[in-house]
Short mmCIF file of C-alpha atoms in Angstrom, two decimals:
data_model
loop_
_atom_site.label_atom_id
_atom_site.label_comp_id
_atom_site.label_asym_id
_atom_site.label_seq_id
_atom_site.Cartn_x
_atom_site.Cartn_y
_atom_site.Cartn_z
CA MET A 12 140.51 94.02 86.11
CA SER A 13 140.68 97.60 84.80
CA LYS A 14 143.39 99.27 83.44
CA GLY A 15 146.03 100.76 85.42
CA LEU A 16 144.85 98.54 88.59
CA PRO A 17 147.64 96.19 89.65
CA GLU A 18 146.37 92.32 90.11
CA THR A 19 147.19 91.46 93.81
CA ARG A 20 145.54 88.30 94.26
CA THR A 21 143.69 85.81 92.22
CA ASP A 22 139.88 85.74 91.42
CA ALA A 23 139.56 82.74 93.87
CA ALA A 24 141.56 84.45 96.56
CA MET A 25 139.37 87.51 96.70
CA SER A 26 136.22 85.58 96.46
CA GLU A 27 136.88 84.11 100.13
CA LEU A 28 138.02 87.42 101.46
CA VAL A 29 135.01 89.34 99.72
CA PRO A 30 131.53 87.03 100.07
CA GLU A 31 129.20 87.54 97.55
CA PRO A 32 126.91 90.90 98.50
CA ARG A 33 123.41 89.51 99.66
CA PRO A 34 120.59 91.83 99.42
CA LYS A 35 119.18 93.01 102.57
CA PRO A 36 115.55 92.52 103.66
CA ALA A 37 113.27 95.47 103.74
CA VAL A 38 113.04 97.16 106.91
CA PRO A 39 110.04 99.09 107.29
CA MET A 40 111.00 102.63 108.60
CA LYS A 41 110.37 103.53 112.10
CA PRO A 42 107.23 106.07 112.33
CA VAL A 43 108.05 109.21 113.86
CA SER A 44 106.15 109.98 116.75
CA ILE A 45 104.56 113.52 116.51
CA ASN A 46 103.24 115.15 119.77
CA THR A 47 99.71 115.93 118.82
CA ASN A 48 99.52 117.98 121.86
CA LEU A 49 101.53 120.47 120.33
CA LEU A 50 100.02 120.33 116.76
CA GLY A 51 96.19 120.08 118.05
CA TYR A 52 93.92 117.14 117.77
CA ILE A 53 93.88 115.76 114.38
CA GLY A 54 91.15 113.09 114.64
CA ILE A 55 92.88 110.03 113.18
CA ASP A 56 91.43 107.83 116.21
CA THR A 57 87.91 108.55 114.59
CA ILE A 58 88.64 105.74 111.81
CA ILE A 59 87.75 103.19 114.62
CA GLU A 60 83.95 104.66 114.96
CA GLN A 61 84.07 105.17 111.14
CA MET A 62 84.33 101.46 111.02
CA ARG A 63 82.15 100.31 113.51
CA LYS A 64 79.00 102.61 111.77
CA LYS A 65 80.05 100.80 108.29
CA THR A 66 79.95 97.56 109.67
CA MET A 67 76.83 98.26 111.59
CA LYS A 68 75.03 99.28 107.98
CA THR A 69 76.58 96.44 106.06
CA GLY A 70 76.63 93.72 108.50
CA PHE A 71 78.98 90.64 108.18
CA ASP A 72 78.86 87.13 107.11
CA PHE A 73 80.07 84.41 109.53
CA ASN A 74 79.79 80.51 108.44
CA ILE A 75 80.06 77.68 110.98
CA MET A 76 80.21 74.20 109.95
CA VAL A 77 79.63 71.15 112.44
CA VAL A 78 80.67 68.19 111.88
CA GLY A 79 80.41 64.63 114.10
CA GLN A 80 78.37 61.40 114.75
CA SER A 81 74.63 61.69 115.16
CA GLY A 82 73.67 62.13 119.04
CA LEU A 83 76.45 64.40 119.95
CA GLY A 84 74.25 67.44 120.29
CA LYS A 85 75.38 69.30 117.26
CA SER A 86 72.23 71.34 116.30
CA THR A 87 71.75 71.99 120.03
CA LEU A 88 75.25 73.45 121.14
CA VAL A 89 74.82 75.91 118.04
CA ASN A 90 71.56 77.05 119.11
CA THR A 91 73.02 77.65 122.29
CA LEU A 92 76.04 79.72 120.99
CA PHE A 93 73.73 82.42 119.24
CA LYS A 94 70.58 82.03 121.57
CA SER A 95 68.18 81.01 119.05
CA GLN A 96 67.23 78.37 116.86
CA VAL A 97 69.52 78.92 114.44
CA SER A 98 70.18 74.91 113.70
CA ARG A 99 67.26 72.53 113.28
CA LYS A 100 67.95 69.18 114.52
CA ALA A 101 68.90 68.15 111.17
CA SER A 102 70.73 64.92 112.11
CA SER A 103 68.61 63.10 114.45
CA TRP A 104 66.09 60.59 113.11
CA ASN A 105 62.93 58.70 114.54
CA ARG A 106 63.44 55.01 114.47
CA GLU A 107 61.35 54.67 111.13
CA GLU A 108 63.57 56.92 109.54
CA LYS A 109 66.18 55.87 107.50
CA ILE A 110 69.85 57.33 108.23
CA PRO A 111 71.28 58.89 105.44
CA LYS A 112 73.70 56.88 103.58
CA THR A 113 76.30 59.81 102.39
CA VAL A 114 77.19 62.66 104.44
CA GLU A 115 74.34 65.28 103.27
CA ILE A 116 75.20 69.05 103.64
CA LYS A 117 72.26 71.23 104.64
CA ALA A 118 73.49 75.01 105.01
CA ILE A 119 70.84 77.38 106.81
CA GLY A 120 71.12 81.12 106.95
CA HIS A 121 70.02 83.55 109.39
CA VAL A 122 70.19 87.30 110.10
CA ILE A 123 71.28 87.99 113.87
CA GLU A 124 71.17 91.42 115.19
CA GLU A 125 72.65 92.56 118.38
CA GLY A 126 73.49 96.10 119.60
CA GLY A 127 72.68 97.29 116.17
CA VAL A 128 74.84 95.37 114.42
CA LYS A 129 73.77 92.22 112.27
CA MET A 130 75.35 88.98 111.33
CA LYS A 131 74.66 87.00 108.73
CA LEU A 132 74.96 83.71 110.10
CA THR A 133 75.06 80.53 108.15
CA VAL A 134 75.00 76.97 109.94
CA ILE A 135 76.36 74.16 107.82
CA ASP A 136 75.24 70.67 109.23
CA THR A 137 76.70 67.25 107.96
CA PRO A 138 74.24 64.90 108.93
CA GLY A 139 75.02 61.24 108.35
CA PHE A 140 78.76 62.10 108.88
CA GLY A 141 80.51 59.02 110.61
CA ASP A 142 77.16 57.14 110.97
CA GLN A 143 77.95 54.19 108.78
CA ILE A 144 79.52 50.71 109.30
CA ASN A 145 82.20 51.51 106.74
CA ASN A 146 83.15 55.47 106.72
CA GLU A 147 85.93 55.36 104.65
CA ASN A 148 86.61 58.64 102.49
CA CYS A 149 83.18 60.04 104.12
CA TRP A 150 85.02 63.59 104.65
CA GLU A 151 85.28 64.04 100.77
CA PRO A 152 82.16 65.24 100.35
CA ILE A 153 82.66 67.84 103.30
CA GLU A 154 86.43 68.78 101.48
CA LYS A 155 84.19 69.14 98.36
CA TYR A 156 81.91 71.83 99.64
CA ILE A 157 84.75 73.71 101.57
CA ASN A 158 86.14 73.92 98.44
CA GLU A 159 83.20 75.01 96.43
CA GLN A 160 82.85 77.85 98.40
CA TYR A 161 86.51 78.97 97.90
CA GLU A 162 85.68 78.15 93.86
CA LYS A 163 82.65 80.30 94.09
CA PHE A 164 84.34 83.17 95.33
CA LEU A 165 87.44 82.95 93.06
CA LYS A 166 84.96 83.24 90.36
CA GLU A 167 83.11 86.25 91.63
CA GLU A 168 86.79 87.88 92.40
CA VAL A 169 87.99 87.46 88.66
CA ASN A 170 85.09 88.74 87.04
CA ILE A 171 85.64 92.02 85.07
CA ALA A 172 82.50 93.49 86.32
CA ARG A 173 82.69 92.09 89.64
CA LYS A 174 80.07 93.26 93.11
CA LYS A 175 81.10 95.68 95.04
CA ARG A 176 80.85 93.20 97.96
CA ILE A 177 81.20 89.36 97.33
CA PRO A 178 78.80 87.29 99.01
CA ASP A 179 80.95 85.09 100.99
CA THR A 180 79.86 81.74 101.84
CA ARG A 181 83.65 80.48 102.49
CA VAL A 182 83.32 78.21 105.73
CA HIS A 183 84.95 80.52 108.37
CA CYS A 184 84.99 77.96 111.37
CA CYS A 185 84.40 73.90 111.63
CA LEU A 186 83.34 72.63 114.98
CA TYR A 187 84.53 69.07 115.34
CA PHE A 188 82.36 66.86 118.01
CA ILE A 189 84.56 64.24 119.73
CA SER A 190 82.78 61.53 121.45
CA PRO A 191 83.00 61.36 124.94
CA THR A 192 84.57 57.97 125.56
CA GLY A 193 87.20 59.13 127.90
CA HIS A 194 89.46 56.76 125.60
CA SER A 195 91.02 58.13 122.67
CA LEU A 196 90.33 59.59 119.18
CA ARG A 197 88.75 57.25 116.45
CA PRO A 198 90.70 56.71 113.48
CA LEU A 199 87.97 58.68 111.73
CA ASP A 200 88.44 61.62 113.41
CA LEU A 201 92.30 61.62 113.14
CA GLU A 202 91.49 61.17 109.49
CA PHE A 203 88.96 64.02 109.29
CA MET A 204 91.24 66.25 110.90
CA LYS A 205 94.39 65.53 109.24
CA HIS A 206 92.27 65.93 105.98
CA LEU A 207 90.36 69.41 106.89
CA SER A 208 92.74 70.85 108.76
CA LYS A 209 94.64 72.03 105.59
CA VAL A 210 91.73 73.76 104.25
CA VAL A 211 89.45 75.06 107.00
CA ASN A 212 89.80 76.04 110.59
CA ILE A 213 89.08 73.15 112.91
CA ILE A 214 88.13 73.74 116.67
CA PRO A 215 87.85 70.17 118.14
CA VAL A 216 85.27 69.98 121.09
CA ILE A 217 84.27 66.98 123.17
CA ALA A 218 80.23 66.74 123.09
CA LYS A 219 78.30 65.60 126.16
CA ALA A 220 80.96 66.37 128.95
CA ASP A 221 78.69 65.87 131.50
CA THR A 222 78.63 62.23 130.85
CA MET A 223 82.53 62.06 132.19
CA THR A 224 83.89 62.77 135.94
CA LEU A 225 86.28 65.90 136.20
CA GLU A 226 89.02 63.60 136.23
CA GLU A 227 88.10 61.52 133.32
CA LYS A 228 87.56 64.94 131.53
CA SER A 229 90.84 66.41 132.36
CA GLU A 230 92.63 62.97 131.28
CA PHE A 231 90.97 62.74 128.00
CA LYS A 232 91.32 66.59 126.73
CA GLN A 233 95.25 65.66 127.83
CA ARG A 234 94.96 62.66 125.75
CA VAL A 235 93.44 64.22 122.75
CA ARG A 236 96.09 66.71 122.52
CA LYS A 237 98.95 64.16 122.84
CA GLU A 238 97.20 62.19 120.02
CA LEU A 239 96.82 65.50 117.32
CA GLU A 240 100.36 66.39 118.16
CA VAL A 241 101.97 62.83 117.50
CA HIS A 242 100.01 62.80 114.45
CA GLY A 243 100.96 66.43 113.31
CA ILE A 244 97.07 67.54 113.01
CA GLU A 245 97.18 71.75 113.68
CA PHE A 246 94.03 72.77 114.77
CA TYR A 247 92.82 76.41 115.17
CA PRO A 248 94.48 78.90 116.08
CA GLN A 249 97.41 77.67 114.49
CA LYS A 250 101.03 78.63 115.76
CA GLU A 251 102.30 79.52 112.69
CA PHE A 252 99.65 82.36 112.64
CA ASP A 253 100.41 83.98 115.71
CA GLU A 254 100.93 87.41 114.56
CA ASP A 255 103.10 89.07 117.82
CA LEU A 256 104.01 87.98 120.86
CA GLU A 257 100.73 89.00 122.64
CA ASP A 258 98.85 86.63 120.15
CA LYS A 259 101.20 83.80 121.11
CA THR A 260 100.63 84.10 124.95
CA GLU A 261 97.09 84.01 124.61
CA ASN A 262 97.08 81.20 122.24
CA ASP A 263 99.34 79.02 123.77
CA LYS A 264 97.13 79.15 126.87
CA ILE A 265 94.14 78.21 124.68
CA ARG A 266 95.92 75.27 123.16
CA GLN A 267 97.74 74.04 125.87
CA GLU A 268 94.49 74.32 128.56
CA SER A 269 91.72 74.73 126.83
CA MET A 270 91.77 72.81 123.81
CA PRO A 271 89.47 70.61 123.00
CA PHE A 272 86.92 72.46 124.73
CA ALA A 273 84.86 70.01 126.95
CA VAL A 274 80.87 71.43 126.49
CA VAL A 275 77.43 70.82 127.35
CA GLY A 276 74.75 72.17 125.00
CA SER A 277 71.29 73.04 126.10
CA ASP A 278 68.70 75.34 124.80
CA LYS A 279 65.99 74.95 128.11
CA GLU A 280 66.03 77.23 130.93
CA TYR A 281 65.49 76.14 134.48
CA GLN A 282 65.22 78.21 137.48
CA VAL A 283 68.28 77.69 139.83
CA ASN A 284 68.86 80.47 142.85
CA GLY A 285 66.53 82.35 141.47
CA LYS A 286 67.87 82.96 138.26
CA ARG A 287 67.13 81.46 134.69
CA VAL A 288 69.92 79.88 133.34
CA LEU A 289 70.25 77.27 130.36
CA GLY A 290 70.96 73.58 131.56
CA ARG A 291 70.49 70.16 131.55
CA LYS A 292 68.36 68.77 134.37
CA THR A 293 69.71 65.38 136.21
CA PRO A 294 68.25 63.52 138.88
CA TRP A 295 71.36 64.92 141.09
CA GLY A 296 70.92 68.46 139.98
CA ILE A 297 70.68 71.02 137.07
CA ILE A 298 74.05 71.25 134.68
CA GLU A 299 74.28 75.00 134.11
CA VAL A 300 75.56 75.56 130.48
CA GLU A 301 77.47 78.58 131.16
CA ASN A 302 79.28 77.91 134.63
CA LEU A 303 82.43 77.25 134.35
CA HIS A 304 82.30 74.87 137.15
CA HIS A 305 80.08 72.88 135.17
CA CYS A 306 81.77 72.81 131.55
CA GLU A 307 83.85 74.95 129.09
CA PHE A 308 80.80 75.93 126.88
CA ALA A 309 81.53 79.64 127.96
CA LEU A 310 84.95 79.42 126.96
CA LEU A 311 83.98 78.04 123.50
CA ARG A 312 81.66 80.88 123.12
CA ASP A 313 84.09 83.56 124.26
CA PHE A 314 86.67 82.03 122.09
CA VAL A 315 84.51 81.78 118.88
CA ILE A 316 82.59 85.13 119.13
CA ARG A 317 84.21 87.61 121.46
CA THR A 318 87.72 87.37 120.98
CA HIS A 319 88.37 85.10 117.67
CA LEU A 320 85.46 85.93 115.31
CA GLN A 321 87.49 88.27 113.04
CA ASP A 322 90.77 86.45 113.32
CA LEU A 323 88.84 83.20 111.60
CA LYS A 324 87.58 84.97 109.02
CA GLU A 325 91.06 86.59 108.39
CA VAL A 326 93.10 83.41 108.47
CA THR A 327 90.24 82.08 106.29
CA HIS A 328 90.75 84.40 103.52
CA ASN A 329 94.19 85.19 104.17
CA ILE A 330 95.56 81.82 104.49
CA HIS A 331 93.20 78.94 103.00
CA TYR A 332 91.67 80.89 100.43
CA GLU A 333 94.64 82.01 99.30
CA THR A 334 96.14 78.60 99.01
CA TYR A 335 93.69 77.54 97.47
CA ARG A 336 93.33 80.57 94.96
CA ALA A 337 97.24 80.45 94.20
CA LYS A 338 96.72 76.86 93.39
CA ARG A 339 93.77 77.16 90.78
CA LEU A 340 95.63 80.02 89.36
CA ASN A 341 98.71 78.01 88.75
CA ASP A 342 97.08 74.52 87.84
CA ASN A 343 95.45 77.19 85.15
CA GLY A 344 98.75 78.86 84.17
CA GLY A 345 98.06 81.93 85.76
CA LEU A 346 94.78 82.26 84.07
CA PRO A 347 91.13 82.59 86.15
CA PRO A 348 88.78 79.85 86.25
CA VAL A 349 86.99 79.34 83.45
CA SER A 350 83.23 79.27 84.72
CA VAL A 351 81.54 77.80 87.67
CA ASP A 352 78.15 76.07 87.53
CA THR A 353 75.62 76.48 89.97
CA GLU A 354 76.74 73.46 92.13
CA GLY A 355 80.20 74.90 92.38
CA SER A 356 82.04 72.67 90.28
CA HIS A 357 84.56 74.15 87.74
CA ASP A 358 84.38 73.16 84.18
CA SER A 359 87.64 71.64 82.68
CA ASN A 360 90.22 73.89 81.74
CA PRO A 361 91.74 74.63 78.30
#
């Protein structure tokens, strides 16, 4: 106590009456609204056009991985998504050919241009996944590949003389193909999504949905959602990354109604009511891929490309890559990684 001030209460009593001050959270100042009509036109709205022009010049990267057993139409679906032969039928074999004993990973790059915008698309196929009698830990090569791409990006980022534009090979989206059994998810499906959902954006899709009736499809979708919830498996879009109420409302609808998307893929065209449509021909008619009454392909396409493509890239960079980066730097005592060989594996740290 300072001299001249009488001590009226004990320190203990004072601490009870006066709680310790806590630092207040920083509250951003509200921007002051300026009536531009009074001041005249400034031109800040042209930033959107500037960004559009820059994107058109440089293009952007998008890397999509497809995972699932052979015969589920992975390559066909990706070709249908991007309306071109972007994915070779790498995961189908002739009877004479030997099925790979381990998961192979094949990345095929393309440049797709539409309306003057260039997209550098890479499709990463995983033939051999889930095709063996013993599939124990068969997700490990895929997890290793995903982490290797983070490592490559990190190595470029910490270089003293780093490139103006770092090549982005990180996996932005993983389409996980579920077999249309109508029963429940296999242990392999659950194990894969449990391990990989922490490092990549997983979007579950039910393949070849035309093999199920509408009732079977609806029941299977509900069962899959319930199983994912029971096992604590988060798929994209993850609840904790919703930025505002609008995002939450939109994404809740996707999570509760659309996921997993029940899809049919086809790169063949047929004539239906005088129009050319992508579809599958059956003895009872044409299943139209882009007809929402037939399947949910159009919902998946709009979701991945037309509404959430940028967000998929941002979640990859701000969440999955940042988590990897923080762990690597922490493991290395805050120092950047030593070196990375051409295969992406890192040398031992000092």
